[in-house]
CSV table of C-alpha atoms and ligand atoms in Angstrom, one decimal:
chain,number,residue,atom,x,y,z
A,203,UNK,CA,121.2,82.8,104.8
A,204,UNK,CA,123.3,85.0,102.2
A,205,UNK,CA,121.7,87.2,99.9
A,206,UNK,CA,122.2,84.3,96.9
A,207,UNK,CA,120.3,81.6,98.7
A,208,UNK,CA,117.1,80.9,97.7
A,209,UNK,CA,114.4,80.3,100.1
A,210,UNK,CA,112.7,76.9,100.1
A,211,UNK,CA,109.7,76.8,97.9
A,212,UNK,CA,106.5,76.9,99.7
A,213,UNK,CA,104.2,74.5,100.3
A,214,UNK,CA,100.3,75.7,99.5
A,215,UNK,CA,97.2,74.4,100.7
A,216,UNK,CA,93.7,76.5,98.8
A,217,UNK,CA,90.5,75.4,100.6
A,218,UNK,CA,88.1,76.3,98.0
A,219,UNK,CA,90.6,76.5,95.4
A,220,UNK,CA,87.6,76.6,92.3
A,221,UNK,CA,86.1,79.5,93.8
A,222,UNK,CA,87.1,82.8,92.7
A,223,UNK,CA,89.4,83.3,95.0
A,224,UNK,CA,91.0,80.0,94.8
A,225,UNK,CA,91.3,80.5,91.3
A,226,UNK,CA,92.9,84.0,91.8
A,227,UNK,CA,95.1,82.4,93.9
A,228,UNK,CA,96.2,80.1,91.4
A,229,UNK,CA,96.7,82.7,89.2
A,230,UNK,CA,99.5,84.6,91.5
A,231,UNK,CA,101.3,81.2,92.2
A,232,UNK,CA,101.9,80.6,88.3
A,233,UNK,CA,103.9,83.9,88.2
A,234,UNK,CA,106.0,82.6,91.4
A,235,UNK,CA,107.1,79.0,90.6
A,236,UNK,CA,109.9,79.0,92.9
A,237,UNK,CA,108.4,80.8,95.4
A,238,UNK,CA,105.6,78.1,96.0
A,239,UNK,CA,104.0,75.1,95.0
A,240,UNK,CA,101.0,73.5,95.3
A,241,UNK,CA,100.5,71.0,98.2
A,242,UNK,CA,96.8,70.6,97.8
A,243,UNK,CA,93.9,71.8,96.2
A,244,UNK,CA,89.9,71.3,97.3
A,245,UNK,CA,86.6,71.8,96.0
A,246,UNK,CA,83.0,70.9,97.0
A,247,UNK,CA,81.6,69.5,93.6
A,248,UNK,CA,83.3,71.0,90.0
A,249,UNK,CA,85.0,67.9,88.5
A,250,UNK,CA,86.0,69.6,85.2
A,251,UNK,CA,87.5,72.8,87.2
A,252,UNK,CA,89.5,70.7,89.4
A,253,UNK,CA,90.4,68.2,86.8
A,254,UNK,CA,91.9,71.6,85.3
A,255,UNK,CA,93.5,72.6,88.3
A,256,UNK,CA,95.3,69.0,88.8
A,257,UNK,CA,97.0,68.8,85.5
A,258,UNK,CA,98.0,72.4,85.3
A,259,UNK,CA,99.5,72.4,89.0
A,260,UNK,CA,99.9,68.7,89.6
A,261,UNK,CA,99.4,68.5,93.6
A,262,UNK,CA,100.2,66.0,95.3
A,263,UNK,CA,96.6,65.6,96.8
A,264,UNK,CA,93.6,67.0,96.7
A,265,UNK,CA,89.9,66.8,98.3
A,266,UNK,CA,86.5,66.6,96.5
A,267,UNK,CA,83.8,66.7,99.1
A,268,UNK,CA,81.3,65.0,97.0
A,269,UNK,CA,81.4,61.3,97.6
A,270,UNK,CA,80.5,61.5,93.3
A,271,UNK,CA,82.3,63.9,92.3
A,272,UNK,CA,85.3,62.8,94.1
A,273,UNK,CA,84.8,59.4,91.9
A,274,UNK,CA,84.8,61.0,88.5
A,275,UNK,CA,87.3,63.1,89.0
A,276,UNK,CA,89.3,60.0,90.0
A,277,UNK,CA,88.6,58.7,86.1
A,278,UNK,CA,89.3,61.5,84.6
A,279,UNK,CA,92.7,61.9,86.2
A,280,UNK,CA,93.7,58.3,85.3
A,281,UNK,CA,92.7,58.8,81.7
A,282,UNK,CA,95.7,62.0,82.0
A,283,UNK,CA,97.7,59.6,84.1
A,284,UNK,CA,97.9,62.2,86.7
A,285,UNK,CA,99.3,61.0,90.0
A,286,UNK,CA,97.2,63.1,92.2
A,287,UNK,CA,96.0,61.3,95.2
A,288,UNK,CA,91.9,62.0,95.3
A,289,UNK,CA,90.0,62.4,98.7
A,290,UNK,CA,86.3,63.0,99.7
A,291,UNK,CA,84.5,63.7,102.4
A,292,UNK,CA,84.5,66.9,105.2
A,293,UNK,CA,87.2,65.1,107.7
A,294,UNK,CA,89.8,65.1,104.1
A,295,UNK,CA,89.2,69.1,104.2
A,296,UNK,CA,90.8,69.2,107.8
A,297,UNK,CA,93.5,66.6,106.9
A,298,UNK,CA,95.1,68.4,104.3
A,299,UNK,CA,94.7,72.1,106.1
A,300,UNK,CA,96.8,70.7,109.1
A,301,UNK,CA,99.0,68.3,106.7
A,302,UNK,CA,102.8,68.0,107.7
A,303,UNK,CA,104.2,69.6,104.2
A,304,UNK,CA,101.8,72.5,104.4
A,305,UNK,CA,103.4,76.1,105.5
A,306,UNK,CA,100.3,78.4,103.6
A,307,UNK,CA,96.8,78.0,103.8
A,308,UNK,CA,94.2,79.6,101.6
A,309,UNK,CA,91.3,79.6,103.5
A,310,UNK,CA,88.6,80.4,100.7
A,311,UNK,CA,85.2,77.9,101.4
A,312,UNK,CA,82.4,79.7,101.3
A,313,UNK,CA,80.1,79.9,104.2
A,314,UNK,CA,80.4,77.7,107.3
A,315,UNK,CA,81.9,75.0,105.4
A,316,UNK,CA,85.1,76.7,106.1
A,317,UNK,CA,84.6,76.7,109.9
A,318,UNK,CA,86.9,73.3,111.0
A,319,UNK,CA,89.3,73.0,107.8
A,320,UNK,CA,90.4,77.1,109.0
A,321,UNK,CA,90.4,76.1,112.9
A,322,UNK,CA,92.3,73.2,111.9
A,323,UNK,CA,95.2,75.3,109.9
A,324,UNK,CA,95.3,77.5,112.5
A,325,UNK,CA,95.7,75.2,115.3
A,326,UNK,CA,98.8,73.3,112.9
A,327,UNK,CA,100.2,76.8,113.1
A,328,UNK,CA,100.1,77.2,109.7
A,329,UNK,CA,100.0,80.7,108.1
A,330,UNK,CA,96.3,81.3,107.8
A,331,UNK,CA,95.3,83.7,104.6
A,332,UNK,CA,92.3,84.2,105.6
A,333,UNK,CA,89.2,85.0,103.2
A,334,UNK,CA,86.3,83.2,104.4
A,335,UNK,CA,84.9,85.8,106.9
A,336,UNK,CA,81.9,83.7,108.1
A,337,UNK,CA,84.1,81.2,110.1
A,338,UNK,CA,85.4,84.7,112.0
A,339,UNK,CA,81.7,85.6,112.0
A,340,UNK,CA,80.8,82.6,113.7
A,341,UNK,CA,83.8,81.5,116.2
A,342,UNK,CA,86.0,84.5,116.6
A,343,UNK,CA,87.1,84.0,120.3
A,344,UNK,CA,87.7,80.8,119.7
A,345,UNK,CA,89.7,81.0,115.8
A,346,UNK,CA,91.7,84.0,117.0
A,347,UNK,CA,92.8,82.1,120.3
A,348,UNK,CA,93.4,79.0,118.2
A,349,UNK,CA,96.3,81.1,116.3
A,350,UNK,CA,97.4,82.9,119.4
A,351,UNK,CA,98.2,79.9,121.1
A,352,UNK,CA,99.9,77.7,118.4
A,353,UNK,CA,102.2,80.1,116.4
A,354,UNK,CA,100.0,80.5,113.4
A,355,UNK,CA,99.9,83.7,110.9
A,356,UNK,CA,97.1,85.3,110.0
A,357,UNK,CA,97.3,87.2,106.9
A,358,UNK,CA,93.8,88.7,105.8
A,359,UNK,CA,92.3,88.2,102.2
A,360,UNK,CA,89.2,90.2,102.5
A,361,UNK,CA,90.4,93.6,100.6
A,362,UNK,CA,89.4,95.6,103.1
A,363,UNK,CA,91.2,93.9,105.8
A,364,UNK,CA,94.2,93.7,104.1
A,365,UNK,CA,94.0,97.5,103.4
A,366,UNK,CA,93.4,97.9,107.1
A,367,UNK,CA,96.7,95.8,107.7
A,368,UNK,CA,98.4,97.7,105.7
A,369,UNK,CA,97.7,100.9,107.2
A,370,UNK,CA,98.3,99.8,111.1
A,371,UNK,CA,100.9,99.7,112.8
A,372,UNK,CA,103.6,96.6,112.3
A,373,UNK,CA,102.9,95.4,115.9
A,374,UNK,CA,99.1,94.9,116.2
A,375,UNK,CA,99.1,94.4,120.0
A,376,UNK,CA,97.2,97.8,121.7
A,377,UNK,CA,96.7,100.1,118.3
A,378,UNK,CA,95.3,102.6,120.6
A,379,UNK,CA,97.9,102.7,122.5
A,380,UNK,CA,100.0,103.4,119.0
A,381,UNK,CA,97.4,106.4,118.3
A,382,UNK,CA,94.7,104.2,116.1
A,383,UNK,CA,91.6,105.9,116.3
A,384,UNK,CA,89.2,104.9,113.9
A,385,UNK,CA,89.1,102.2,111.1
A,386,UNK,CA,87.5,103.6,108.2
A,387,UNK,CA,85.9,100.5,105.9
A,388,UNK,CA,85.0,101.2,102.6
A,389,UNK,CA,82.2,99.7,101.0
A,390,UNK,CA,80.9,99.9,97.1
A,391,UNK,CA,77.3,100.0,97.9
A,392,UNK,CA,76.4,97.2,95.5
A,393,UNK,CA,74.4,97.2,92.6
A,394,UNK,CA,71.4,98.6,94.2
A,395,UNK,CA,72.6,101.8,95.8
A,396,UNK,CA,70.8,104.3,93.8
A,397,UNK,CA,67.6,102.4,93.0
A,398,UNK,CA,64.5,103.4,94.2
A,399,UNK,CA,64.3,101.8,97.5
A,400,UNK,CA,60.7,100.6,97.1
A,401,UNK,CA,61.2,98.5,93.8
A,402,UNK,CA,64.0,96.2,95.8
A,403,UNK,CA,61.3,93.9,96.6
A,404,UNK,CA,61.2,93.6,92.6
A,405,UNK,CA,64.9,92.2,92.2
A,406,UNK,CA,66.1,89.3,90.8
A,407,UNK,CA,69.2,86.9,91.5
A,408,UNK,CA,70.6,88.1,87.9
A,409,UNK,CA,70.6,91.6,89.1
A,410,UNK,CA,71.7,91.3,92.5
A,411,UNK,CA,75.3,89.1,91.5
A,412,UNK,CA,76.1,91.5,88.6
A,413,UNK,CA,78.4,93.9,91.5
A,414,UNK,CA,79.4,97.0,89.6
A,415,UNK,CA,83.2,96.5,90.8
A,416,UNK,CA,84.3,93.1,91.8
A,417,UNK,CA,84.2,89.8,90.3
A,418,UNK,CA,82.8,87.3,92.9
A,419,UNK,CA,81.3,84.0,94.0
A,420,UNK,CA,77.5,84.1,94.5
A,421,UNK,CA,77.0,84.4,98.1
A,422,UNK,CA,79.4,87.4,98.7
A,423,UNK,CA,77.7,89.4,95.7
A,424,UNK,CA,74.1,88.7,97.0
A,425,UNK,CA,76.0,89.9,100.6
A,426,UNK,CA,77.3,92.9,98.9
A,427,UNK,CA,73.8,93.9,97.1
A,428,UNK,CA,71.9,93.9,101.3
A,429,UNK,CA,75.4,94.9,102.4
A,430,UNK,CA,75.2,92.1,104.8
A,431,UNK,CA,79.1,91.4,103.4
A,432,UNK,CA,79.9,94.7,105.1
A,433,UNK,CA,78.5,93.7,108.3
A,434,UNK,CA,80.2,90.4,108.3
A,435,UNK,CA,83.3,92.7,107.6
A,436,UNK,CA,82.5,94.9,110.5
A,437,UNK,CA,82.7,91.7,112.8
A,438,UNK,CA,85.2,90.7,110.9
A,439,UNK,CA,87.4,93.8,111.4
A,440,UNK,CA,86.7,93.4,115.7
A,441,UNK,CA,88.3,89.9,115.7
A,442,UNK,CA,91.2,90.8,113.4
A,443,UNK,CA,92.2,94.2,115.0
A,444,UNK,CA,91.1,93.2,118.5
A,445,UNK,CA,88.9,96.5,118.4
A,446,UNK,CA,85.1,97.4,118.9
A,447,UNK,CA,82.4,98.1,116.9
A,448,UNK,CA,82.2,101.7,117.8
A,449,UNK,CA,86.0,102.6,116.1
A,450,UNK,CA,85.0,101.4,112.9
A,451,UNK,CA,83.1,103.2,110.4
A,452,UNK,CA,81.8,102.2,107.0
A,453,UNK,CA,81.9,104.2,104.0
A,454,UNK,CA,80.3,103.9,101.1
A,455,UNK,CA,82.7,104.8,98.0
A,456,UNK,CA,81.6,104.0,94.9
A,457,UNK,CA,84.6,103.4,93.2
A,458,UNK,CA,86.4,100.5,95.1
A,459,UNK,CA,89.4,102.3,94.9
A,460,UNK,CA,90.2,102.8,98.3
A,461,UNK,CA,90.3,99.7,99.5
A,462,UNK,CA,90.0,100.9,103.4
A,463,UNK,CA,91.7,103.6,105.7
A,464,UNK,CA,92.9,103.9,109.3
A,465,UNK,CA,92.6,107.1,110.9
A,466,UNK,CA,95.4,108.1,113.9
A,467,UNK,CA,94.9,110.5,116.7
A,468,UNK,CA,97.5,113.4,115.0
A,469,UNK,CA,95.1,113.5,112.1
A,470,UNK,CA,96.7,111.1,109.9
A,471,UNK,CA,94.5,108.9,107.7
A,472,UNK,CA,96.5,106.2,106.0
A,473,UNK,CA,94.7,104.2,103.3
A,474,UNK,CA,95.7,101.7,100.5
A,475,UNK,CA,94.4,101.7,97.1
A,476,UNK,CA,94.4,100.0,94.0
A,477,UNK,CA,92.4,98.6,91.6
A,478,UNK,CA,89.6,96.0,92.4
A,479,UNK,CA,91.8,93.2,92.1
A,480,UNK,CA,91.7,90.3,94.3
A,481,UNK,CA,95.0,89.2,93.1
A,482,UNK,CA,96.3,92.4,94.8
A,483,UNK,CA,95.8,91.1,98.5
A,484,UNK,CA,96.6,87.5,97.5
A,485,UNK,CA,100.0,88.6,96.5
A,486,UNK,CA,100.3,90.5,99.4
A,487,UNK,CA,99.6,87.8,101.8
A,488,UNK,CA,101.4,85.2,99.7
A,489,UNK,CA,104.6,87.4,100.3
A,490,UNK,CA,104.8,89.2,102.9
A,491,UNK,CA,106.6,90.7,104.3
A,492,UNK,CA,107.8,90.9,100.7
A,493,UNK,CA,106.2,92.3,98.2
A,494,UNK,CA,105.7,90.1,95.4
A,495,UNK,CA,104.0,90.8,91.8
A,496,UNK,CA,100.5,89.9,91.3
A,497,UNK,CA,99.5,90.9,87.4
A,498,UNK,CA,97.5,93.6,88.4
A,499,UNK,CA,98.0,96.6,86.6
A,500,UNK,CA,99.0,99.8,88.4
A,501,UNK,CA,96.2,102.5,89.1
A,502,UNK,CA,96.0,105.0,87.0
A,503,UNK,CA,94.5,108.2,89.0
A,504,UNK,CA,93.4,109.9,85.8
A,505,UNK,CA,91.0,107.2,85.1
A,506,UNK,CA,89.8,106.7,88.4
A,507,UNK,CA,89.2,110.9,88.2
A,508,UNK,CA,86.8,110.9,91.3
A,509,UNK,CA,86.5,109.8,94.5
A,510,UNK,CA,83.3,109.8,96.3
A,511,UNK,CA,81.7,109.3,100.0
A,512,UNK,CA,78.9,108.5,101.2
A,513,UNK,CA,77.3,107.5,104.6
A,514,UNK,CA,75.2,104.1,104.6
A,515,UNK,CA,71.6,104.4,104.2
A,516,UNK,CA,70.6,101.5,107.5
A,517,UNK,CA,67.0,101.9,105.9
A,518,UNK,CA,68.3,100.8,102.7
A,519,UNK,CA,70.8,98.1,103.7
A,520,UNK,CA,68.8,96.6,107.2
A,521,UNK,CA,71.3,93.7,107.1
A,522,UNK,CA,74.5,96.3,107.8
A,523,UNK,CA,72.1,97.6,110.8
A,524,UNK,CA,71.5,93.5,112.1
A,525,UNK,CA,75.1,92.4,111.9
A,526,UNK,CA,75.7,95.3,113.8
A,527,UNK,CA,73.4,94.7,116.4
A,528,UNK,CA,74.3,90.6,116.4
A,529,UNK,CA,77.6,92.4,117.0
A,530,UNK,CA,76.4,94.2,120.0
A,531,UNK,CA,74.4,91.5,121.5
A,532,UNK,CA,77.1,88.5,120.8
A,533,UNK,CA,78.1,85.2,122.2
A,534,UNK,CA,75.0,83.4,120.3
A,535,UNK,CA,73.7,85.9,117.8
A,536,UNK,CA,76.8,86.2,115.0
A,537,UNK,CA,76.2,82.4,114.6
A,538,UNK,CA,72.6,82.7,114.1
A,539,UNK,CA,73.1,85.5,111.9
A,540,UNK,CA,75.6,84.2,109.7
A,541,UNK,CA,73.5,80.5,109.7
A,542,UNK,CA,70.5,82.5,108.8
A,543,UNK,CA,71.8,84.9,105.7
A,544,UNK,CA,73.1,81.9,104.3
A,545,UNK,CA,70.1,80.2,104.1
A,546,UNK,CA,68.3,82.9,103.3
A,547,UNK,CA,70.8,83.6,100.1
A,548,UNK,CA,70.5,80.3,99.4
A,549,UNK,CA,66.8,80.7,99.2
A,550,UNK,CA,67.0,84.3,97.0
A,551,UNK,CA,69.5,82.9,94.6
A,552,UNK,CA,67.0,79.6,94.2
A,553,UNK,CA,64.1,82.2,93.5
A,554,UNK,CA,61.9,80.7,96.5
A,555,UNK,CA,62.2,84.5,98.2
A,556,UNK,CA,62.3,87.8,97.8
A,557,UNK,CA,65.3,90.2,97.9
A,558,UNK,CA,63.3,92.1,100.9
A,559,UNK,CA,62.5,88.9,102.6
A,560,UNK,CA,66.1,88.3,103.6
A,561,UNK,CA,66.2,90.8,106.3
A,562,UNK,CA,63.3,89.5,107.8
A,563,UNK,CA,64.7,86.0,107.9
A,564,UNK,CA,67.9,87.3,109.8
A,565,UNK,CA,65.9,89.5,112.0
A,566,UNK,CA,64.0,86.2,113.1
A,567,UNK,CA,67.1,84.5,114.2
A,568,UNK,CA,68.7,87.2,115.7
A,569,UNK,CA,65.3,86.9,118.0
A,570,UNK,CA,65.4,83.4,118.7
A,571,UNK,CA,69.2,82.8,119.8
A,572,UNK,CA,70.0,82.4,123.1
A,573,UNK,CA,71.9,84.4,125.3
A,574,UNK,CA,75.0,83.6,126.5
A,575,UNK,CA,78.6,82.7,124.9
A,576,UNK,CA,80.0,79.3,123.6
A,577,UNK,CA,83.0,77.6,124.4
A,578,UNK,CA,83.5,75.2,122.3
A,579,UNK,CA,83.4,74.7,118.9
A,580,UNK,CA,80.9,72.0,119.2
A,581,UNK,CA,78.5,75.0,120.9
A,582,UNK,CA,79.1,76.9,117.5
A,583,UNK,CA,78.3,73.9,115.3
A,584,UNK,CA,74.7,73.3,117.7
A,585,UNK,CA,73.6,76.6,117.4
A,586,UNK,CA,74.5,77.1,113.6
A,587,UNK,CA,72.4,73.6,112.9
A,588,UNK,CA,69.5,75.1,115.1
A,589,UNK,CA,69.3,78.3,113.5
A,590,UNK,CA,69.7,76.6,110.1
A,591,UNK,CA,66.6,74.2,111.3
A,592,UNK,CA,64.5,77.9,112.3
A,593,UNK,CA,66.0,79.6,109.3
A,594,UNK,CA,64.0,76.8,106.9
A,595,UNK,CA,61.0,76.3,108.5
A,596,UNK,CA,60.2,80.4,108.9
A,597,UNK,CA,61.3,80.7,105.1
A,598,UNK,CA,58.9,77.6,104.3
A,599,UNK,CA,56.5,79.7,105.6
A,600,UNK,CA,56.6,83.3,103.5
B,989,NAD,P1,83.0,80.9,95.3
B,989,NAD,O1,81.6,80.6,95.4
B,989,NAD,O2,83.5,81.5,94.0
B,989,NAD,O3,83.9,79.7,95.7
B,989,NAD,C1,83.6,78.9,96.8
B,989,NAD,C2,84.6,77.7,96.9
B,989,NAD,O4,84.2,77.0,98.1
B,989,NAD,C3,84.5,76.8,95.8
B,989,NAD,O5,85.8,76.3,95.5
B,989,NAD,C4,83.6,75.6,96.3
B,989,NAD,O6,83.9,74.4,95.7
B,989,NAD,C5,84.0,75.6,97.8
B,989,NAD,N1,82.8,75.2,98.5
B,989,NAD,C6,81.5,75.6,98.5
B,989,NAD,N2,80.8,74.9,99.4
B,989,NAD,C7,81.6,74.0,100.0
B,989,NAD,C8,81.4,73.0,101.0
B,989,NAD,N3,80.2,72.8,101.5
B,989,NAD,N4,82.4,72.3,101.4
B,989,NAD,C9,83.7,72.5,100.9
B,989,NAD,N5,83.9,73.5,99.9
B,989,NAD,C10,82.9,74.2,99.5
B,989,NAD,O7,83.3,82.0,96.5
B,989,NAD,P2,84.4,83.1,96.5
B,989,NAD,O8,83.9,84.4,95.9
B,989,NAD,O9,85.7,82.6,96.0
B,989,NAD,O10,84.5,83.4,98.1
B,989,NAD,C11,85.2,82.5,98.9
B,989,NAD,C12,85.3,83.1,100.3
B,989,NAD,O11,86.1,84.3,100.2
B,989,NAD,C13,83.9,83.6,100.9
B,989,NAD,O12,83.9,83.4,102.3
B,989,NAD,C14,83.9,85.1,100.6
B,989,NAD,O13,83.2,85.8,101.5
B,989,NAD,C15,85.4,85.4,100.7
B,989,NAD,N6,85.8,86.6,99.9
B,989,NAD,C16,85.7,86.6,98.6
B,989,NAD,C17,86.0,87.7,97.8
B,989,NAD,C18,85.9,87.7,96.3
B,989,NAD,O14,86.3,88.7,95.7
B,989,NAD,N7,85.4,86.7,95.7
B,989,NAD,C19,86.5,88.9,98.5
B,989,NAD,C20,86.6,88.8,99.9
B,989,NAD,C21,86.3,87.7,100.6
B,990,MG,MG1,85.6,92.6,101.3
């Protein structure tokens, strides 16, 4: 191809595309109209955002989970006259990830959700932008084989991760052997960092989504405030990098401005920074390995003035501690811990437990999963409905 020709447009898939990320995503695309277009777009249940979505970005198809939903949305695109084909139903989330016409796939469901339309995108050999961590969480082996063996990209969302991919090497295979010796992943600390440890019992759902940095969906906020999202992360971080838990370290840095480092064996640490902007790591994955421009304005270091570290408090954050050991223990135990702390979220943010309760609930799963590894994805699915099934029954009872 000469320097004049343009490349072909690419086609986009967003999983979750009414989330925050989704809509970030969104965002990024509008500036590159050439660049890409948009192939498909899903949600679980938000007619009006999606309705939104459609006429703005006219796609040619797009999936509405909600048997309902999926059915008003349907009127209120033929009262526009949009052509947009509507689906519904889980199996239509998988269809379009894996679709012929796709080339990207934004993998941004929240939770488990995300499990089969990812594993389906990655097995079409799709590239994979990956920000739903939970489906790593839960099938790592499995996911990380899956685009091994087809040809697929994996480009990390998660702003750490793409910090971290940004700092290694080009070639990923054997960092060590390239001198990695440590991953350094930053973390904000949440909202709750400072407070007086004994009055978390106290907090509310209000308090615990309001993150001092980054504008997110519910779950990862609440995961943010135990710093359960950094322990997802740390898993996260072993699939990606094909490393183990002991080379990474997490960092607390208030300032999100460091988005995460890599430390090398002549003393080098490299790090990326910017300001807290998801768009940032969209863009990067939507490009690369161009860079592309995302809106977000430059850092300016003389407002940022300060950067601070700290080490994690494990007394303070006891769902950093349990991912790590879920970690340590593995095979069964991510699954249960992921199935658990989503229930249990679920369970805060409907004010039926306490902030402090949601260690306990993952602690009790972590207890009850069996030894031993699964094979198949049908293994993950069992023990994620199983621990969902313990998760209820020993939050019915607090
Ligand atoms: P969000 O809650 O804002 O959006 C979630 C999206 O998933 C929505 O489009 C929703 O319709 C869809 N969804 C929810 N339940 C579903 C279901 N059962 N089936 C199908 N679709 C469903 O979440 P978010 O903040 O955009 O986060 C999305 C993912 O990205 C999460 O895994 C999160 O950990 C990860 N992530 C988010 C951020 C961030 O800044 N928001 C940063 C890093 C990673
Ligand atoms: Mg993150």
């Amino acid at each position: 191809m000469t320097h004049q020709e343009k490349e072909p447009s690419k086609a986009v898939c967003i999983l979750g595309s009414t989330g925050t990320i989704g809509v970030n995503t969104l965002d990024v695309i509008s500036r590159h109209k050439d660049a890409f277009h948009v192939f498909a777009l899903t949600a679980h249940q938000n007619v009006e955002k999606l309705a939104e979505q459609c006429l703005i970005f006219n796609p040619a198809v797009v999936v509405m989970v909600d048997h309902n939903a999926a059915e008003k949305l349907q009127q209120q695109l033929g009262k526009h006259g949009c052509s947009t084909e509507v689906l519904s139903g889980e199996q239509a989330l998988e269809d379009v990830a894996c679709h012929d016409e796709v080339d990207y796939v934004m993998a941004a469901i929240v939770g488990a959700a995300g499990l089969l339309p990812n594993l389906a995108a990655a097995r079409a050999g799709k590239r994979v932008m990956l920000a739903n961590k939970e489906s790593l969480v839960m099938s790592g082996k499995i996911f990380m084989d899956a685009i091994r063996d087809n040809g697929a990209e994996l480009l990390p969302i998660d702003s750490e991760h793409n910090a971290i991919f940004q700092s290694m090497p080009s070639d990923l295979s054997d960092i060590r052997a390239k001198g990695v010796t440590k991953v350094l992943l930053t973390a904000s600390g949440g909202p709750f960092r400072t407070r007086d440890i004994n009055t978390l019992v106290e907090v509310t759902p209000e308090q615990a989504v309001a993150h001092p940095n980054w504008v997110m969906g519910q779950k990862i906020s609440v995961d943010s405030a135990t710093m359960m999202n950094k322990g997802l992360e740390v898993i996260e971080a072993c699939w990606l990098f094909d490393i183990d838990e002991e080379m990474i370290q997490v960092v607390i840095h208030p300032q999100s401005t460091i988005h995460s480092m890599v430390s090398y064996n002549d003393g080098s640490v490299l790090a990326q920074l910017g300001n807290p902007d998801m768009r940032t790591p969209i863009a990067y994955a939507l490009g690369y390995p161009k860079r592309i421009d995302s809106g977000v304005t430059q850092l300016d270091l003389f407002d940022v003035a300060q950067l601070d570290f700290e080490a994690p408090d494990f007394e303070r954050y006891r769902c950093l501690q349990l991912a790590y050991d879920a970690h340590r223990i593995g095979g069964y135990a991510t699954i249960a811990l992921n199935a658990a702390n989503e229930l249990a979220v679920d369970a805060f943010l409907h004010k039926r437990i306490k902030f402090t309760d949601i260690p306990l609930i993952i602690e009790n799963a972590l207890e009850g999963a069996p030894t031993g590894t699964p094979v198949t994805i049908n293994d993950i699915l069992e023990q994620d409905l199983t621990s969902r099934i313990s998760a209820k029954s020993y939050i019915s009872g607090l």
